[in-house]
Short mmCIF file of C-alpha atoms and ligand atoms in Angstrom, two decimals:
data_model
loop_
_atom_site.label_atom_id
_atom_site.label_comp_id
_atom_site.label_asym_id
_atom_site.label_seq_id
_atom_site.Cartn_x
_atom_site.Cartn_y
_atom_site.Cartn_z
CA UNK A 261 64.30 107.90 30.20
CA UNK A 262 60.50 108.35 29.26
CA UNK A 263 59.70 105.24 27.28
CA UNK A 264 57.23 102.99 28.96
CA UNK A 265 59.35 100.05 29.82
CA UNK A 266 61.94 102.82 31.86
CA UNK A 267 58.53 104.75 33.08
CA UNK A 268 57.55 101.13 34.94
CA UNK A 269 60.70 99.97 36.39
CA UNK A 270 60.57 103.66 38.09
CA UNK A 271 56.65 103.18 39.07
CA UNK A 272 57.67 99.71 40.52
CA UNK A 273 60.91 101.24 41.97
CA UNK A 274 59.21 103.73 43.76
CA UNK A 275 56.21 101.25 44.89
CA UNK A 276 59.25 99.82 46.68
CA UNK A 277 60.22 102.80 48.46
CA UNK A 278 57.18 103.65 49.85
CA UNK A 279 56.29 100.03 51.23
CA UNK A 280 58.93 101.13 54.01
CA UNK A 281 56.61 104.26 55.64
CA UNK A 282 54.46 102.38 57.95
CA UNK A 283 53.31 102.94 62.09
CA UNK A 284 54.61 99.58 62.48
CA UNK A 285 57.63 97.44 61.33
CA UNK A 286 57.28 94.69 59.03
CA UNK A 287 54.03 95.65 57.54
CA UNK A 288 52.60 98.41 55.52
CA UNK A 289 50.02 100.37 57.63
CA UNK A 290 49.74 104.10 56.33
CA UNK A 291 46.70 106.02 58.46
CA UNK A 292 45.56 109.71 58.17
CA UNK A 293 47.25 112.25 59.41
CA UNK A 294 50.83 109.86 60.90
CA UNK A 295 54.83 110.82 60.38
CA UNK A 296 54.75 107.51 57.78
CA UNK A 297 51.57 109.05 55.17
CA UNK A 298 53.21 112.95 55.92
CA UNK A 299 57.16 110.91 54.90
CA UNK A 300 55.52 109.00 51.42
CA UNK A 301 53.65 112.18 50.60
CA UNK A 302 57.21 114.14 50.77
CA UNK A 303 58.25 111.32 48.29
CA UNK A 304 55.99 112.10 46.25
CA UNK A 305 56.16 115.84 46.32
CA UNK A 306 59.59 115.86 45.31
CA UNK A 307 58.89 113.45 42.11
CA UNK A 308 56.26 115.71 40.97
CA UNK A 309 59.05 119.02 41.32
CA UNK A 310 61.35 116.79 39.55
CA UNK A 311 58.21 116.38 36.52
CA UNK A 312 58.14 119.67 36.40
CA UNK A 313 54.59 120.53 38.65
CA UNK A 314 54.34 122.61 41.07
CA UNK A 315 53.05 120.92 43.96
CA UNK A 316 51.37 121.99 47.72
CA UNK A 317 49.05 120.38 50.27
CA UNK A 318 45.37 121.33 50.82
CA UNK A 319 44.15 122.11 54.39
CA UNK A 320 43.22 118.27 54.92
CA UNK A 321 46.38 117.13 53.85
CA UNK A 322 46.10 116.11 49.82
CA UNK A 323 49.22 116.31 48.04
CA UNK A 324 47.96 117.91 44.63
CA UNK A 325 50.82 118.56 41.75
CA UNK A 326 49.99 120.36 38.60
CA UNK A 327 52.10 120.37 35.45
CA UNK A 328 50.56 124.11 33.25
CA UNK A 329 49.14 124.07 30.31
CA UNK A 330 50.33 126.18 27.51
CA UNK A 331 50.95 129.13 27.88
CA UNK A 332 48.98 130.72 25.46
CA UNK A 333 46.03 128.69 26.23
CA UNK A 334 43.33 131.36 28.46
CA UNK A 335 41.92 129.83 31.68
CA UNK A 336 42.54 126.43 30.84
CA UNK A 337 41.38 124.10 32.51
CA UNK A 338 42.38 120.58 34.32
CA UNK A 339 42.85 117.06 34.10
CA UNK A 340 42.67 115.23 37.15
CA UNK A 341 44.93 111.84 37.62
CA UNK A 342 45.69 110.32 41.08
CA UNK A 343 45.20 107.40 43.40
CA UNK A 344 45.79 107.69 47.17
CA UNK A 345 48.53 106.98 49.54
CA UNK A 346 47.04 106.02 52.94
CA UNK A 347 46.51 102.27 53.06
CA UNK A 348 44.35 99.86 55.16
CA UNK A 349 46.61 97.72 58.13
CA UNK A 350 48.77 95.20 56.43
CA UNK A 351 48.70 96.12 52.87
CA UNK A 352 49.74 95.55 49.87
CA UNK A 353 52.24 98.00 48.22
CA UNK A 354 50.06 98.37 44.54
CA UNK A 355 46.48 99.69 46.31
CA UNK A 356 45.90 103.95 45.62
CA UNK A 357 49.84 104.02 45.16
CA UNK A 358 49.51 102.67 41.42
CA UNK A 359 47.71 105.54 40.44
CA UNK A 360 49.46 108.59 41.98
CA UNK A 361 52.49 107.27 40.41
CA UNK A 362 51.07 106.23 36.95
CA UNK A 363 50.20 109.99 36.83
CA UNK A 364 53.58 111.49 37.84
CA UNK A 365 54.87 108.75 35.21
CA UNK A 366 52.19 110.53 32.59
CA UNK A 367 53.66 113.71 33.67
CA UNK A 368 57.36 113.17 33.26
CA UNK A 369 56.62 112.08 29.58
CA UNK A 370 55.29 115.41 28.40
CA UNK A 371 58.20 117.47 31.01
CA UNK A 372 61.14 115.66 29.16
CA UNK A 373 59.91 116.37 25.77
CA UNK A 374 58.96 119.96 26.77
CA UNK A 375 55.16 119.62 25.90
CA UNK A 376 52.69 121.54 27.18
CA UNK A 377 48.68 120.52 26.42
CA UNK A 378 46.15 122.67 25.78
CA UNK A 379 44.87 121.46 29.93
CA UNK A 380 46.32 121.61 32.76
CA UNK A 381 47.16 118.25 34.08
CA UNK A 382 46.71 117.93 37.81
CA UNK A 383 47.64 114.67 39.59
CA UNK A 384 47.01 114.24 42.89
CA UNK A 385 47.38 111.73 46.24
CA UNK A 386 44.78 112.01 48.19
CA UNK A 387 44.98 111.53 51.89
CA UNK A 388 42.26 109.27 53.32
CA UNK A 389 40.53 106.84 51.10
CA UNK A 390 40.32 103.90 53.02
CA UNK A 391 39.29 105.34 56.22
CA UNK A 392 41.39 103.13 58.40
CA UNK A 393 41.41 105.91 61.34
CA UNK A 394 38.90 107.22 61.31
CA UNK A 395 36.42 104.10 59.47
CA UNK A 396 34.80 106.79 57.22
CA UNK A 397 35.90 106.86 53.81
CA UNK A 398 37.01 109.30 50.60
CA UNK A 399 37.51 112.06 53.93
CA UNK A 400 40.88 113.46 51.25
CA UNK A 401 38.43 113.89 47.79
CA UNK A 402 34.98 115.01 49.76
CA UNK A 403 37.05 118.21 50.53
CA UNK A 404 38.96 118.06 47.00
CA UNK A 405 35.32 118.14 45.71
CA UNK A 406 33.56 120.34 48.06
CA UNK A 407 31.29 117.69 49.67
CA UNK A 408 33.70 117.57 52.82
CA UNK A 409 30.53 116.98 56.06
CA UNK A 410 32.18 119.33 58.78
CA UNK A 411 30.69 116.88 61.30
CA UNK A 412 33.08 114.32 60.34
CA UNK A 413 35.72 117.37 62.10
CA UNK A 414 34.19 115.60 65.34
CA UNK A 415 34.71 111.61 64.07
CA UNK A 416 37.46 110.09 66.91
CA UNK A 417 39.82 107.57 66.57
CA UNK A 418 40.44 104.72 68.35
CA UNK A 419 42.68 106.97 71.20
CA UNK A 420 39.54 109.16 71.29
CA UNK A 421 41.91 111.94 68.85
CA UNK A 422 39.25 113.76 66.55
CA UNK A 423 39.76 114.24 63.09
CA UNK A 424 40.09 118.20 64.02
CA UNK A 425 42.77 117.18 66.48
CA UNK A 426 44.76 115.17 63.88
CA UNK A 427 44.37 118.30 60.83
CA UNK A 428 45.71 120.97 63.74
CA UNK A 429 48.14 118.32 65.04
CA UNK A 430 49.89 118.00 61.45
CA UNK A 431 49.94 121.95 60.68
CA UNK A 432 46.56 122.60 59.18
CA UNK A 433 43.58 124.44 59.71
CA UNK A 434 39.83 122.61 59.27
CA UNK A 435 38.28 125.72 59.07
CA UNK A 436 40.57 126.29 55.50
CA UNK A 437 39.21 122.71 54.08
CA UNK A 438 35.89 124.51 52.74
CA UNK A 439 38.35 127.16 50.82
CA UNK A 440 40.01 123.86 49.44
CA UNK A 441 37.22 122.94 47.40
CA UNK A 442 37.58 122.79 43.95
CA UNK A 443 35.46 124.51 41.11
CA UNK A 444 33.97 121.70 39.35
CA UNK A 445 33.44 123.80 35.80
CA UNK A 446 37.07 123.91 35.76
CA UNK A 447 37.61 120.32 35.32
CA UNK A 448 37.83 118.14 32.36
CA UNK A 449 37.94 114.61 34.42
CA UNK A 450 39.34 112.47 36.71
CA UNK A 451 41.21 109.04 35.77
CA UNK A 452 42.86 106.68 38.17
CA UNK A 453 45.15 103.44 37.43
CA UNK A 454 44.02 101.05 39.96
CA UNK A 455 44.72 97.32 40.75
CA UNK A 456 41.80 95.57 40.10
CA UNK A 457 41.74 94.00 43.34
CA UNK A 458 39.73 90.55 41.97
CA UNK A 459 39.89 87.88 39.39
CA UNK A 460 38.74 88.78 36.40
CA UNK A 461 41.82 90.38 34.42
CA UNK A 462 43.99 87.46 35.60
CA UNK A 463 41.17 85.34 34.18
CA UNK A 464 40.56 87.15 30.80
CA UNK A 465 44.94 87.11 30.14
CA UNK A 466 44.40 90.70 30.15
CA UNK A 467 46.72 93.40 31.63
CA UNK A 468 44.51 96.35 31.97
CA UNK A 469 40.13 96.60 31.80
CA UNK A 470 38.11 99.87 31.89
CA UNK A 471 35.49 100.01 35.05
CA UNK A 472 31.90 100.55 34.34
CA UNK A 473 30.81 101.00 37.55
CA UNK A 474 31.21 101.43 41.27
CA UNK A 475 29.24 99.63 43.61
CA UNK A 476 27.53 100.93 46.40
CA UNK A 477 28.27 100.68 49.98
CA UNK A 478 27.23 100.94 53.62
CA UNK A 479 29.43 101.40 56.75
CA UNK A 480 28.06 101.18 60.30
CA UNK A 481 29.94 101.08 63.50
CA UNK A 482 27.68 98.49 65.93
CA UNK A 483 27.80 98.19 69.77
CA UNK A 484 26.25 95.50 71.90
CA UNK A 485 26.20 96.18 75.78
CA UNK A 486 25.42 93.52 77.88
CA UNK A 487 26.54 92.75 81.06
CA UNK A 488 30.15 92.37 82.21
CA UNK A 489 30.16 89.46 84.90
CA UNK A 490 32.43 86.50 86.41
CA UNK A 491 32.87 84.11 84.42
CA UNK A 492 33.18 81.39 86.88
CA UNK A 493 29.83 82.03 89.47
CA UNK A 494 27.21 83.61 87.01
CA UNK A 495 25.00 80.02 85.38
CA UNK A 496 24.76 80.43 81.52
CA UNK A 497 20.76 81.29 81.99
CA UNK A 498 21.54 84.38 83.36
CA UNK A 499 24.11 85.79 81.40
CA UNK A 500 23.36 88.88 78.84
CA UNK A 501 26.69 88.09 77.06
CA UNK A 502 27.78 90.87 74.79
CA UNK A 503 30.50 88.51 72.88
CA UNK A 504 27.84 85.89 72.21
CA UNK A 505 25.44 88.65 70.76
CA UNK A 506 28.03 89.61 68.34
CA UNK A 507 29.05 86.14 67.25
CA UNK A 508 25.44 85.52 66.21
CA UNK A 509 24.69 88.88 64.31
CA UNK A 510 28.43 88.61 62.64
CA UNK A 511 26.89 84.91 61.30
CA UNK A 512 23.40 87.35 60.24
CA UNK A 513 25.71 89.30 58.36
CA UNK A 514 27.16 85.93 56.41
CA UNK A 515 24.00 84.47 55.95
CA UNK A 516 22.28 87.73 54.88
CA UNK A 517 24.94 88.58 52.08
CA UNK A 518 24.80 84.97 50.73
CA UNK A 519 21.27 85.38 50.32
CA UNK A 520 21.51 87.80 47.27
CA UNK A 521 23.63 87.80 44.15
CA UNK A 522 26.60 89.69 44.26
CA UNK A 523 26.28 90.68 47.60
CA UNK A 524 29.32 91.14 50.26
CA UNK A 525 28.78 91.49 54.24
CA UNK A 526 31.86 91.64 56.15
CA UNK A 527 32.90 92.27 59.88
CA UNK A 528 36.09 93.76 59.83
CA UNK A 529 36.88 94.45 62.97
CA UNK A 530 35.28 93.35 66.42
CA UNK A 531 36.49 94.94 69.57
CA UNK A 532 36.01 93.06 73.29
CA UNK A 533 36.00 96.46 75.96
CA UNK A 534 38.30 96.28 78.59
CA UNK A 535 38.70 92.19 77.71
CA UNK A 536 39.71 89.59 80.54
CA UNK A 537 39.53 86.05 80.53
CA UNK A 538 37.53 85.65 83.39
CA UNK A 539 35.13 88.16 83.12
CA UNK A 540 32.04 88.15 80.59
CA UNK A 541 32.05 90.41 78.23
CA UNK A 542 29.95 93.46 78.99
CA UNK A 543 30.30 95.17 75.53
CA UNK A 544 31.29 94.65 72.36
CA UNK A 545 31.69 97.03 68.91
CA UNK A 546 31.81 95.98 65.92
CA UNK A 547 32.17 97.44 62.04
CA UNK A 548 29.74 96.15 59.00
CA UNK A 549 30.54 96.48 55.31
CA UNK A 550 27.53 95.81 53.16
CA UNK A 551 28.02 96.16 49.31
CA UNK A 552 25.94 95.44 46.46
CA UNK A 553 25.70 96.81 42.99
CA UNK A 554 22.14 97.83 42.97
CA UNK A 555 21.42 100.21 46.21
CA UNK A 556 17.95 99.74 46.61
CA UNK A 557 18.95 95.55 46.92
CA UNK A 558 21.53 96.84 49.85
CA UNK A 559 19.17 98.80 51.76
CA UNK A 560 16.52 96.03 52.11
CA UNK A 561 19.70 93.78 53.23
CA UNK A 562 20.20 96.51 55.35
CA UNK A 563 17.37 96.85 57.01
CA UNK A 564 17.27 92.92 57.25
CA UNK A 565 20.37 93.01 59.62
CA UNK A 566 19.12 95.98 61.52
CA UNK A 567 16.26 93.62 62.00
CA UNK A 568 18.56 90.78 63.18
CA UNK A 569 20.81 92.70 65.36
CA UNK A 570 17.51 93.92 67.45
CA UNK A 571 15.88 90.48 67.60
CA UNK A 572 19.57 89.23 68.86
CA UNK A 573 19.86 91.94 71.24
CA UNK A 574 16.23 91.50 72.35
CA UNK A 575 16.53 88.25 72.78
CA UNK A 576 19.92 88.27 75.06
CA UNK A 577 18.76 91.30 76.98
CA UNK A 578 21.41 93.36 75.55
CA UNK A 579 21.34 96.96 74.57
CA UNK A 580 22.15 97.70 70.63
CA UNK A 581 23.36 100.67 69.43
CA UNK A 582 23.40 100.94 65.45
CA UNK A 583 25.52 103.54 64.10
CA UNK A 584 25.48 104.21 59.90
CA UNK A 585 29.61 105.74 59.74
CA UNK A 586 28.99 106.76 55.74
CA UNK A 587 27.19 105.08 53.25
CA UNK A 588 27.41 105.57 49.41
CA UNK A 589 25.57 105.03 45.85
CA UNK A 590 26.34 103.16 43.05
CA UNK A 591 28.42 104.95 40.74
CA UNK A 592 28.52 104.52 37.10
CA UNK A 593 31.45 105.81 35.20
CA UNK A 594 31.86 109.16 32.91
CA UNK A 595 30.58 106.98 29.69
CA UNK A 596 31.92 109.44 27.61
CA UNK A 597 35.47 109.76 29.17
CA UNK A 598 35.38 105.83 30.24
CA UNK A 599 34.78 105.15 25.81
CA UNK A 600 38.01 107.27 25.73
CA UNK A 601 39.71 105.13 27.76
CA UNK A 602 38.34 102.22 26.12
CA UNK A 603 40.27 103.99 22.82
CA UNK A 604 43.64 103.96 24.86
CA UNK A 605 43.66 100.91 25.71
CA UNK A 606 43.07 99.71 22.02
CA UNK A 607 45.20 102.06 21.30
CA UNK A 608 47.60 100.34 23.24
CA UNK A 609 46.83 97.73 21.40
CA UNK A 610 44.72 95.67 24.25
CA UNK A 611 40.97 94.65 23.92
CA UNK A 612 39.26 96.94 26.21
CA UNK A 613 37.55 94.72 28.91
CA UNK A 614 34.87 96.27 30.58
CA UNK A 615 34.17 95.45 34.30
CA UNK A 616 32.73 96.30 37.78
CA UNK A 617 34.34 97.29 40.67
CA UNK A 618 33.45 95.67 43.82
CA UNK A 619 36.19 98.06 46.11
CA UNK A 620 35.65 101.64 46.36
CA UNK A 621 37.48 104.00 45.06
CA UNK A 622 37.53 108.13 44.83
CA UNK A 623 35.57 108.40 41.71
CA UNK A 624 32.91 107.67 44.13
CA UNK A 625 33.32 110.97 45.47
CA UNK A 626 34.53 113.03 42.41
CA UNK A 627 31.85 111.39 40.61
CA UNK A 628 29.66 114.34 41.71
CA UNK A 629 31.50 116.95 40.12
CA UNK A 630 33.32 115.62 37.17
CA UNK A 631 33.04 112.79 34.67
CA UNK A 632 35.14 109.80 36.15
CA UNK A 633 36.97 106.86 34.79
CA UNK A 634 39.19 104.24 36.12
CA UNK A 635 41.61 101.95 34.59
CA UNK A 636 41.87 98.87 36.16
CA UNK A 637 45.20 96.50 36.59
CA UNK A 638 45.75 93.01 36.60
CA UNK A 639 46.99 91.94 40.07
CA UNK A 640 48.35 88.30 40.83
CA UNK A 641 45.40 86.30 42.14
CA UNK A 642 43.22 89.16 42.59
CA UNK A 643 44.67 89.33 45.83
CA UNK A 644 44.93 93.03 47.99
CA UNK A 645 44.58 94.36 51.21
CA UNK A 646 47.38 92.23 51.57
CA UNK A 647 51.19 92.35 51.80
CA UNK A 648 50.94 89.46 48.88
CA UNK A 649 49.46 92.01 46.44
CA UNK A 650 51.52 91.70 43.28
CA UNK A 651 51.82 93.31 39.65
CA UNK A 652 54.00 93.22 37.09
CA UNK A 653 56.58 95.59 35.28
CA UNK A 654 55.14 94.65 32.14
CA UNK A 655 51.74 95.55 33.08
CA UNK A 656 52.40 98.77 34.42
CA UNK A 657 54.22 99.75 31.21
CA UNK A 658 50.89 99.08 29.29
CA UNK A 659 49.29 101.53 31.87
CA UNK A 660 51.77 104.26 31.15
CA UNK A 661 51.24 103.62 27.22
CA UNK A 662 47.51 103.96 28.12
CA UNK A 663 47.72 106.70 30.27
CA UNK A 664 49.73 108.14 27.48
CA UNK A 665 47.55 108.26 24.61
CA UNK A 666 44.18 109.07 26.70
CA UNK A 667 46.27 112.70 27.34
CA UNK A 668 47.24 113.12 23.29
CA UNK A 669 44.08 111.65 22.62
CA UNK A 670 42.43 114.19 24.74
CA UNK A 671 44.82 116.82 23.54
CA UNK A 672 43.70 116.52 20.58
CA UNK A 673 40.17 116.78 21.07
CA UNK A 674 40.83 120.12 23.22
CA UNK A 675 43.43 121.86 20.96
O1 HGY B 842 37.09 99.55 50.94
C1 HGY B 842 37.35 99.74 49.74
O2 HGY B 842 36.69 99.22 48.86
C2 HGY B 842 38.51 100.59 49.35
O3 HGY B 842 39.67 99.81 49.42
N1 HGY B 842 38.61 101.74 50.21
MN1 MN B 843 41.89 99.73 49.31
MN1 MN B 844 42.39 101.90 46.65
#
């Protein structure tokens, strides 16, 4: 029961059971540190035992599962494979989940048949890449890779709950996460099967591509305080609306992006404090996302809406407060390990289509102590971060046949 086509219905299978672990009914919605991430991570755990790894969970919470190399190899060392499980609100089913399971997939090929590599294979969920909690990012593979900043300990979330709270609250210590940190000599490289999340598969009739690149991106958390009022006695001249300051800066951010090629700006989320009908709002916070594939491009765009937001605020006679959350560089893939893939997927028997990624992704973060590579799947209408995200069966086997020759390809080349 190893052969690709059985490998996929059991990826897809177990896509399915996950979609139900969620903080609230009829969506998918898997934050940091809740009873629905800790549930899909048991899942998980037990599928890796079952392919033969060992598995445990580092101090922040990663689920990392590692099938041994052979025996007789001395101090081998590892090959990384994962994805992550948390999600954003809403999702889709496919996003981070695709990978962990691709990997446990990779793993129960070489359990059945009883071979060991001359690596250890190590897959691995991690726990927070989309940041929905806590709105800072890759918080599962900074401590995986040793960049973990303790100040994010301190980060709240939106019931004022720090992210020291939430590691104590589940079992864990923080002060173990710098003990978590992996030795980056000992690893050989990090692949993940994601959904590509965009067009241009689905365009190209192709079922997998290989990503070049990562582009960069920039977080903030922004508050405008004005002045909380009635809304039926105070005349429009002398309001200092916080609401209306918002509207026009989350506009900036539209205009701004469309001003440069390749460029996104969104405002995900815009909170009204203690909203009422009647009453004008006082203040107002607000989250930017600001991508672009050159960094020096995003930083003058940057700048340009810190420039807009003051001129706004200024303006209005409300107070600004311009918080950067995380922000991140470009990152270019492994180009020798990413031309490896680029042999499995021929291989496989696919022309290797080579593409950015506008979404981010781990290999951001493990970029900085391993080589990194990242497989991308075609996903119906390039659609995700949505409950309509979509893949098929077919398409997932051609990961697993992928996934499969990159390890005997790379067993080869370290026996
Ligand atoms: O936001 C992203 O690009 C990723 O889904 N975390
Ligand atoms: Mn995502
Ligand atoms: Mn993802």
């Amino acid at each position: 029961m190893t052969g690709t086509a059985e490998r996929a219905a059991r990826i897809m299978a177990r896509c399915d059971a996950l979609a139900v672990y969620s903080i609230e009914p009829g969506a998918i919605t898997r934050p940091y540190g809740t009873p629905a991430l800790t549930a899909a991570m048991d899942d998980v755990a037990a599928w890796m035992r079952n392919a033969g790894m060992t598995t445990r969970r580092d101090a922040i919470g990663n689920l990392i599962g590692v099938y041994d190399a052979a025996p007789d190899v001395p101090s081998p060392q590892t090959f990384l494979i994962g994805g992550h499980l948390d999600s954003v609100r809403n999702a889709g089913r496919y996003d981070g989940i695709l990978g962990v399971l691709s990997g446990v997939a990779a793993v129960e090929r070489l359990h059945a048949r009883g071979t060991r590599l001359p690596f250890n294979v190590m897959v691995v969920a991690f726990v927070d890449e989309e940041g929905l909690r806590f709105h800072t990012t890759y918080l599962g593979s900074r401590a995986f890779a040793g960049t973990f900043d303790d100040a994010m300990l301190e980060v709240t979330d939106s019931e004022g709950r720090s992210l020291a709270d939430v590691i104590r609250a589940n079992g864990r210590d923080p002060g173990d996460i710098p003990a978590g940190a992996q030795d980056p000599a000992s690893f050989l490289g990090w692949v993940e099967a994601h959904i590509e999340q965009g067009p241009v598969l689905e365009a190209a009739d192709l079922p997998v591509g290989v990503v070049q690149a990562i582009v960069g991106g920039t977080r903030a958390a922004i508050t405008f305080r004005g002045v909380a009022g009635h809304a039926g006695t105070v005349p429009m001249g002398n309001r200092h609306d916080a609401l209306c300051a918002a509207a026009e800066f989350v506009l900036a951010v539209e205009r701004v992006a469309g001003t440069r090629a390749g460029m996104v700006g969104t405002v995900g989320q815009l909170e009204v404090e203690k909203a009422s009908s009647n009453v004008i709002p006082g203040e107002v916070r607000l989250t930017l996302d600001l991508r672009h594939h050159v960094d020096t491009t995003r930083a003058e765009a940057e700048r340009e809406l810190r420039d807009a937001a003051r001129e706004i605020a200024d303006r209005r006679g409300v107070a600004l407060d311009w918080q950067e959350v995380q922000g991140y560089a470009c990152t270019v893939c492994d180009l020798d390990l990413t031309a490896a893939l680029a042999r499995a997927v021929e291989r496989a028997g696919i022309a290797p289509r080579r593409l950015p990624s506008g979404a981010g992704h781990d290999a951001v973060t493990l970029s900085a102590v391993m080589p990194v590579a990242m497989l991308f799947v075609r996903c119906r209408g390039g659609v995700s971060h949505n409950p309509a995200e979509s893949i098929t069966e077919s398409d997932v086997a051609v990961t697993c046949q992928v996934l499969d020759n990159l390890l005997d390809d790379l067993a080869r080349e370290h026996a």
